[in-house]
Amino acid sequence: MRLFAGDDWAEDHHDVEVMDQAGKVLARKRLPEGAAGMAQLHALIGQFVPEDDTDGTEVVIGIETDRGPWVAALIAAGYTVYPVNPLQASRYRERHGVSGARSDAGDAHMLADMVRTDSRQLRSAAGDSPEAAGIKVLARTHKTMIWERTRAVQRLRHQLREYFPAALEAFDGLDAADTLELLGRAPEPARAARLTRAQVSAALKRARRRNIKDKTDAILAALRSEQLGQPEALTLAYAATVRSLIAVITVLNEQVKALQGQVEEHFGRHPDAEIYPSQPGIGKVLGARVLGELGDGPARYRDGKARRNYAATSPLTRASGKKKVVAARFIHNDRLVDALNAWAFSSLNASPGARAYYDELRARGIEHNDALRRLANRLVGILHGCLKTRTLYDEAIAWGHRQNLPQSSVAA
């Protein structure tokens, strides 16, 4: 016996519908979020499970999310959970009505019917380990902090360009410790021009810079150079915003560093912690990002092709009549694609085989980004093989089959 349920979730409640194998609606109910709602869901489903359920009734649930305590509780209860992509849900809804009308109860009905009729087309919840889920949370937050820091630095650059362009000439990196210290001490052009050699040198030493004398000379020359200015009132206003941005960037620098340590620590405890860093161009942080986004569920990918499809590195073919188009997959996990692009780029200097393959693609007229995607597709396939066989990366095995691979790289 199988029961099917659709769960249309919101922040504080869930609209649930239960139906049988024939599509007959057995129950509809709105449940609260949390433990109380989960208990009510178990009771609701339990009404339709026979008392002498010796064979075990399978409960299949469709829900438009794959994370959170609610989904974890559904999986822990033994239900088969299908996280439905919102785009899939929208397309299924259009199959059964063209009016465009929708409601929470209607979406619950749609999800229940979808897993009843089309579950073979869906991917069940991956069942990643808690360790992999924790790595994913940390790696995502770490990357988000880096992105936030980049945005704050761009805002700082914009402000300086408006009233203090000499600072952009004086300092290389606006998120560097010495830059933040000196700008925080003198965000106004006049005060910056009065900075002493000892103050600048001390800031560079604390930031562990090299070639301090030449850098000090260059910074002082830029800050004391003749430049166009703004009225004093406007300059003071810009200086106040710069101080605020410097404070934000300083905190983000601290948190990025702290989170990096946590990412590396959690990643180091994972069973795959040796396999991922053995891949060319992957360190602990990038390895944690790739692992977190790909997951470690043993039944998540049927084969290497399924892993590459999820990674969105494999091409998508659209064929109709005489027309055939091969294109990149535009619906994808943005964070995973970002990590794989970084991996492919790093591998160019770490793997002769990867470099030879990339150069071959570029020689055929394929542009840089597409060549990186194709290289990432190969790397994901190689990673899948290593994870499946529980072996470390080997350059000769990974690229030795390619006839144009340099002999030196095969020997490596």
Coordinates of C-alpha atoms in Angstrom, one line a residue:
M1 CA 0.0 0.0 0.0
R2 CA 1.2 3.5 -0.8
L3 CA -0.1 6.9 0.4
F4 CA 0.8 10.1 -1.3
A5 CA 0.9 13.5 0.3
G6 CA 1.5 17.0 -1.0
D7 CA 3.0 19.6 1.4
D8 CA 2.7 23.3 0.4
W9 CA 4.9 24.9 3.0
A10 CA 5.0 28.5 4.3
E11 CA 7.1 30.1 7.1
D12 CA 4.5 29.3 9.8
H13 CA 2.3 26.6 8.4
H14 CA 1.9 23.7 6.0
D15 CA -1.1 22.8 3.8
V16 CA -1.2 19.1 3.4
E17 CA -3.3 16.8 1.3
V18 CA -3.3 12.9 1.4
M19 CA -4.5 10.8 -1.4
D20 CA -4.5 7.0 -2.2
Q21 CA -3.0 5.2 -5.2
A22 CA -6.2 5.8 -7.3
G23 CA -6.0 9.6 -6.7
K24 CA -8.9 9.7 -4.2
V25 CA -8.4 12.6 -1.7
L26 CA -8.4 11.1 1.8
A27 CA -7.7 14.2 3.9
R28 CA -6.8 17.9 3.7
K29 CA -5.5 19.9 6.6
R30 CA -3.5 23.0 7.5
L31 CA -0.7 22.2 10.0
P32 CA 1.4 24.5 12.1
E33 CA 5.2 24.6 11.7
G34 CA 7.3 22.8 14.2
A35 CA 7.1 19.7 16.4
A36 CA 3.3 20.1 17.0
G37 CA 2.7 20.2 13.2
M38 CA 4.8 17.2 12.6
A39 CA 2.9 15.2 15.3
Q40 CA -0.3 16.2 13.7
L41 CA 1.0 15.1 10.3
H42 CA 1.9 11.6 11.7
A43 CA -1.5 11.3 13.2
L44 CA -3.2 12.4 9.9
I45 CA -1.3 9.8 7.9
G46 CA -1.8 7.2 10.6
Q47 CA -5.5 7.3 10.1
F48 CA -5.1 5.6 6.7
V49 CA -2.5 3.0 7.7
P50 CA -4.1 -0.4 8.5
E51 CA -3.6 -1.7 12.0
D52 CA -2.2 -5.0 10.7
D53 CA 0.3 -3.2 8.4
T54 CA 2.7 -6.1 8.2
D55 CA 4.0 -5.3 4.7
G56 CA 4.7 -1.6 5.6
T57 CA 2.8 1.2 4.0
E58 CA 5.0 3.5 1.9
V59 CA 4.3 7.2 2.4
V60 CA 5.5 9.4 -0.5
I61 CA 5.6 13.2 0.1
G62 CA 6.2 16.0 -2.4
I63 CA 7.4 19.4 -1.1
E64 CA 9.0 22.4 -2.8
T65 CA 12.2 22.4 -0.7
D66 CA 15.0 20.0 0.2
R67 CA 16.3 21.4 3.5
G68 CA 15.2 22.5 6.9
P69 CA 14.1 20.7 10.1
W70 CA 10.8 19.8 8.6
V71 CA 12.3 17.9 5.7
A72 CA 14.8 16.3 8.0
A73 CA 11.9 15.1 10.3
L74 CA 10.0 13.7 7.3
I75 CA 13.0 11.7 6.2
A76 CA 13.8 10.5 9.8
A77 CA 10.2 9.3 10.0
G78 CA 10.8 6.9 7.1
Y79 CA 8.8 8.8 4.5
T80 CA 10.0 8.9 0.9
V81 CA 10.4 12.6 0.2
Y82 CA 10.6 14.2 -3.2
P83 CA 11.9 17.8 -3.2
V84 CA 10.1 19.3 -6.2
N85 CA 11.8 22.1 -8.1
P86 CA 9.4 25.1 -8.2
L87 CA 9.8 25.2 -12.0
Q88 CA 8.7 21.5 -12.3
A89 CA 5.8 22.3 -10.1
S90 CA 4.8 25.2 -12.2
R91 CA 5.0 23.2 -15.4
Y92 CA 2.9 20.4 -13.8
R93 CA 0.3 22.9 -12.7
E94 CA 0.0 24.2 -16.2
R95 CA -0.8 20.7 -17.5
H96 CA -4.0 20.5 -15.4
G97 CA -5.3 24.1 -15.8
V98 CA -4.7 27.2 -17.9
S99 CA -6.6 29.7 -15.9
G100 CA -3.6 30.6 -13.7
A101 CA -5.6 30.3 -10.5
R102 CA -3.8 28.9 -7.6
S103 CA -4.1 28.5 -3.8
D104 CA -2.1 26.8 -1.0
A105 CA -4.6 23.9 -0.8
G106 CA -4.5 23.6 -4.6
D107 CA -0.7 23.5 -4.6
A108 CA -0.8 20.7 -1.9
H109 CA -3.2 18.8 -4.2
M110 CA -0.9 19.3 -7.2
L111 CA 2.2 18.1 -5.3
A112 CA 0.4 15.0 -4.0
D113 CA -0.8 14.1 -7.5
M114 CA 2.6 14.9 -9.0
V115 CA 4.4 12.4 -6.7
R116 CA 1.6 9.8 -7.3
T117 CA 1.9 9.9 -11.1
D118 CA 5.3 11.2 -11.9
S119 CA 7.6 10.1 -9.1
R120 CA 9.7 8.1 -11.5
Q121 CA 10.7 11.5 -13.1
L122 CA 11.7 13.0 -9.8
R123 CA 14.8 12.7 -7.6
S124 CA 14.1 11.6 -4.0
A125 CA 15.8 13.5 -1.1
A126 CA 19.5 12.9 -1.4
G127 CA 20.1 11.6 2.1
D128 CA 23.4 13.3 2.6
S129 CA 25.2 12.8 5.8
P130 CA 24.9 15.4 8.6
E131 CA 28.6 16.0 8.2
A132 CA 28.2 16.9 4.5
A133 CA 25.2 19.1 5.4
G134 CA 27.2 20.9 8.0
I135 CA 30.1 21.4 5.5
K136 CA 27.6 22.9 3.1
V137 CA 26.2 25.4 5.6
L138 CA 29.7 26.5 6.6
A139 CA 31.1 26.7 3.1
R140 CA 28.1 28.6 1.8
T141 CA 28.2 31.1 4.7
H142 CA 32.0 31.5 4.1
K143 CA 31.5 32.2 0.4
T144 CA 28.6 34.6 1.2
M145 CA 30.8 36.6 3.5
I146 CA 33.4 36.9 0.8
W147 CA 30.8 38.1 -1.6
E148 CA 29.5 40.6 0.9
R149 CA 33.1 41.8 1.5
T150 CA 33.5 42.3 -2.3
R151 CA 30.3 44.4 -2.4
A152 CA 31.5 46.5 0.5
V153 CA 34.9 47.0 -1.1
Q154 CA 33.2 48.1 -4.3
R155 CA 31.1 50.6 -2.4
L156 CA 34.2 51.9 -0.7
R157 CA 35.9 52.3 -4.1
H158 CA 33.0 54.2 -5.4
Q159 CA 33.0 56.6 -2.5
L160 CA 36.8 57.2 -2.8
R161 CA 36.5 57.9 -6.5
E162 CA 34.0 60.7 -5.8
Y163 CA 36.1 62.7 -3.4
F164 CA 39.5 61.1 -2.8
P165 CA 40.9 59.4 -6.0
A166 CA 44.5 59.7 -4.8
A167 CA 43.7 56.9 -2.3
L168 CA 42.9 54.5 -5.2
E169 CA 46.4 55.2 -6.5
A170 CA 48.1 54.9 -3.1
F171 CA 46.6 51.5 -2.0
D172 CA 46.6 48.2 -3.9
G173 CA 43.9 46.3 -2.1
L174 CA 41.1 48.2 -0.3
D175 CA 40.4 45.2 2.0
A176 CA 44.0 44.9 3.1
A177 CA 44.8 45.5 6.7
D178 CA 47.3 48.3 6.1
T179 CA 44.9 50.1 3.8
L180 CA 42.0 49.9 6.2
E181 CA 44.2 51.1 9.1
L182 CA 45.6 54.1 7.2
L183 CA 42.2 55.1 5.6
G184 CA 40.5 54.7 8.9
R185 CA 43.0 57.0 10.5
A186 CA 42.9 59.7 7.8
P187 CA 39.8 59.3 5.4
E188 CA 40.1 63.0 4.5
P189 CA 42.6 64.0 1.7
A190 CA 44.1 66.8 3.8
R191 CA 44.7 64.5 6.8
A192 CA 46.0 61.7 4.6
A193 CA 48.6 64.0 3.1
R194 CA 49.9 64.7 6.7
L195 CA 50.5 61.1 7.5
T196 CA 54.1 60.6 8.5
R197 CA 56.6 58.1 7.1
A198 CA 56.7 56.3 10.5
Q199 CA 52.9 55.9 10.6
V200 CA 52.8 54.4 7.1
S201 CA 55.8 52.1 7.6
A202 CA 54.3 50.9 10.9
A203 CA 51.0 50.0 9.3
L204 CA 52.8 48.1 6.5
K205 CA 54.9 46.2 9.1
R206 CA 51.8 45.2 11.0
A207 CA 50.2 43.9 7.8
R208 CA 53.5 41.9 7.2
R209 CA 54.2 43.6 3.9
R210 CA 57.4 43.3 2.0
N211 CA 59.6 46.0 0.5
I212 CA 58.3 48.5 3.0
K213 CA 60.5 51.4 2.1
D214 CA 59.5 51.5 -1.6
K215 CA 55.8 50.9 -0.7
T216 CA 55.9 53.8 1.8
D217 CA 57.4 56.1 -0.7
A218 CA 54.8 55.2 -3.3
I219 CA 51.9 55.7 -0.8
L220 CA 53.2 59.1 0.5
A221 CA 53.8 60.3 -3.1
A222 CA 50.3 59.4 -4.1
L223 CA 48.6 60.9 -1.0
R224 CA 50.6 64.2 -1.3
S225 CA 50.1 64.6 -5.0
E226 CA 48.1 67.5 -6.4
Q227 CA 44.5 66.4 -6.8
L228 CA 41.0 67.8 -7.4
G229 CA 38.9 68.1 -4.3
Q230 CA 35.3 68.6 -3.0
P231 CA 33.9 71.3 -0.7
E232 CA 34.7 70.7 3.0
A233 CA 31.1 69.8 4.0
L234 CA 30.9 67.2 1.2
T235 CA 34.3 65.8 2.0
L236 CA 33.4 65.3 5.6
A237 CA 30.2 63.5 4.6
Y238 CA 32.1 61.1 2.3
A239 CA 34.7 60.6 5.0
A240 CA 32.0 59.5 7.5
T241 CA 30.7 56.9 5.0
V242 CA 34.2 55.7 4.4
R243 CA 34.7 55.1 8.1
S244 CA 31.5 53.1 8.2
L245 CA 32.5 51.0 5.3
I246 CA 36.0 50.4 6.7
A247 CA 34.4 49.1 9.9
V248 CA 32.1 46.7 8.0
I249 CA 35.0 45.4 5.9
T250 CA 37.2 44.9 9.0
V251 CA 34.5 42.8 10.6
L252 CA 34.0 40.8 7.4
N253 CA 37.7 40.1 7.2
E254 CA 37.7 38.7 10.7
Q255 CA 34.6 36.6 10.1
V256 CA 35.9 35.2 6.7
K257 CA 39.1 34.1 8.5
A258 CA 37.2 32.6 11.4
L259 CA 34.8 30.7 9.1
Q260 CA 37.6 29.5 6.9
G261 CA 39.1 27.7 10.0
Q262 CA 35.7 26.1 10.7
V263 CA 35.3 25.0 7.1
E264 CA 38.7 23.4 7.0
E265 CA 38.1 21.7 10.4
H266 CA 34.8 20.2 9.5
F267 CA 36.0 19.2 6.0
G268 CA 39.0 17.5 7.5
R269 CA 36.8 15.2 9.5
H270 CA 34.8 14.0 6.5
P271 CA 35.5 10.5 5.1
D272 CA 36.2 12.0 1.6
A273 CA 38.6 14.5 3.0
E274 CA 41.6 12.8 1.3
I275 CA 39.9 12.2 -2.1
Y276 CA 38.8 15.8 -2.8
P277 CA 42.1 17.5 -2.1
S278 CA 43.9 14.9 -4.2
Q279 CA 42.1 16.4 -7.3
P280 CA 44.2 18.9 -9.1
G281 CA 43.6 22.5 -8.1
I282 CA 41.4 21.8 -5.1
G283 CA 42.3 22.9 -1.7
K284 CA 40.4 22.4 1.6
V285 CA 38.1 25.4 1.2
L286 CA 37.3 24.8 -2.5
G287 CA 37.0 21.0 -1.8
A288 CA 34.5 21.8 1.0
R289 CA 32.4 23.9 -1.4
V290 CA 32.3 21.2 -4.0
L291 CA 31.6 18.5 -1.5
G292 CA 28.9 20.5 0.2
E293 CA 27.1 21.3 -3.1
L294 CA 27.5 17.8 -4.6
G295 CA 26.6 16.0 -1.4
D296 CA 27.7 12.6 -0.3
G297 CA 24.5 10.5 -0.4
P298 CA 25.6 7.0 -1.7
A299 CA 22.5 6.7 -3.9
R300 CA 22.3 10.3 -5.0
Y301 CA 23.9 9.8 -8.4
R302 CA 23.4 6.6 -10.5
D303 CA 26.5 7.2 -12.5
G304 CA 29.0 9.9 -13.6
K305 CA 26.6 11.2 -16.1
A306 CA 24.0 11.9 -13.5
R307 CA 26.6 13.8 -11.4
R308 CA 27.7 15.8 -14.4
N309 CA 24.1 16.6 -15.2
Y310 CA 23.4 17.9 -11.7
A311 CA 26.6 19.9 -11.8
A312 CA 25.3 21.5 -15.1
T313 CA 28.6 21.0 -16.8
S314 CA 27.3 18.5 -19.3
P315 CA 25.7 20.0 -22.4
L316 CA 21.9 20.0 -23.0
T317 CA 20.6 18.8 -26.4
R318 CA 17.3 20.1 -27.9
A319 CA 16.3 18.2 -31.0
S320 CA 13.1 18.7 -32.9
G321 CA 12.6 17.7 -36.6
K322 CA 15.7 18.8 -38.5
K323 CA 16.7 21.2 -35.9
K324 CA 19.3 20.2 -33.2
V325 CA 20.8 22.6 -30.7
V326 CA 23.4 21.8 -28.1
A327 CA 23.6 24.4 -25.3
A328 CA 24.8 24.9 -21.8
R329 CA 22.4 24.2 -18.9
F330 CA 21.1 27.5 -17.7
I331 CA 19.0 26.0 -14.8
H332 CA 21.6 25.0 -12.3
N333 CA 23.0 25.3 -8.8
D334 CA 24.7 28.7 -9.0
R335 CA 27.1 28.0 -6.0
L336 CA 28.1 24.7 -7.4
V337 CA 28.8 26.2 -10.9
D338 CA 30.9 29.0 -9.3
A339 CA 32.9 26.4 -7.3
L340 CA 33.5 24.2 -10.4
N341 CA 34.6 27.1 -12.5
A342 CA 37.1 28.0 -9.8
W343 CA 38.3 24.4 -9.7
A344 CA 38.7 24.2 -13.5
F345 CA 40.7 27.4 -13.6
S346 CA 43.0 26.3 -10.7
S347 CA 43.6 22.9 -12.3
L348 CA 45.2 24.6 -15.3
N349 CA 48.4 25.1 -13.3
A350 CA 48.1 21.9 -11.3
S351 CA 47.4 19.3 -14.0
P352 CA 49.3 18.9 -17.3
G353 CA 46.4 16.9 -18.6
A354 CA 43.9 19.6 -17.7
R355 CA 46.1 22.2 -19.3
A356 CA 46.5 20.2 -22.5
Y357 CA 42.8 19.6 -22.8
Y358 CA 42.0 23.3 -22.2
D359 CA 44.6 24.4 -24.8
E360 CA 43.2 22.0 -27.3
L361 CA 39.7 23.4 -26.8
R362 CA 41.0 27.0 -27.2
A363 CA 42.9 26.0 -30.3
R364 CA 39.6 24.8 -31.8
G365 CA 38.1 28.3 -31.3
I366 CA 36.2 27.6 -28.2
E367 CA 36.0 30.7 -25.9
H368 CA 37.4 30.7 -22.4
N369 CA 34.3 30.2 -20.3
D370 CA 33.0 27.4 -22.5
A371 CA 36.4 25.7 -22.4
L372 CA 36.4 25.9 -18.6
R373 CA 32.9 24.4 -18.4
R374 CA 34.0 21.5 -20.6
L375 CA 37.1 21.0 -18.5
A376 CA 34.9 21.1 -15.4
N377 CA 32.7 18.4 -16.9
R378 CA 35.8 16.1 -17.3
L379 CA 37.0 16.9 -13.8
V380 CA 33.6 16.1 -12.3
G381 CA 33.6 12.7 -14.1
I382 CA 37.1 12.0 -12.8
L383 CA 36.0 12.9 -9.3
H384 CA 33.0 10.6 -9.6
G385 CA 35.3 7.7 -10.5
C386 CA 37.6 8.4 -7.6
L387 CA 34.7 8.5 -5.1
K388 CA 33.2 5.4 -6.5
T389 CA 36.4 3.4 -6.3
R390 CA 37.6 5.1 -3.2
T391 CA 41.0 6.0 -4.8
L392 CA 43.0 9.1 -4.9
Y393 CA 43.5 11.1 -8.1
D394 CA 46.2 9.9 -10.5
E395 CA 47.3 12.1 -13.4
A396 CA 48.2 9.2 -15.7
I397 CA 44.9 7.3 -15.2
A398 CA 42.8 10.5 -15.5
W399 CA 44.4 11.8 -18.7
G400 CA 46.6 9.0 -20.1
H401 CA 43.9 7.9 -22.5
R402 CA 44.2 11.1 -24.4
Q403 CA 46.6 10.7 -27.3
N404 CA 47.6 14.3 -27.4
L405 CA 48.6 14.4 -23.8
P406 CA 52.3 15.2 -23.4
Q407 CA 54.3 12.2 -22.4
S408 CA 55.8 14.1 -19.5
S409 CA 52.4 14.6 -18.0
V410 CA 51.5 10.9 -18.5
A411 CA 54.6 9.9 -16.6
A412 CA 53.7 12.3 -13.8

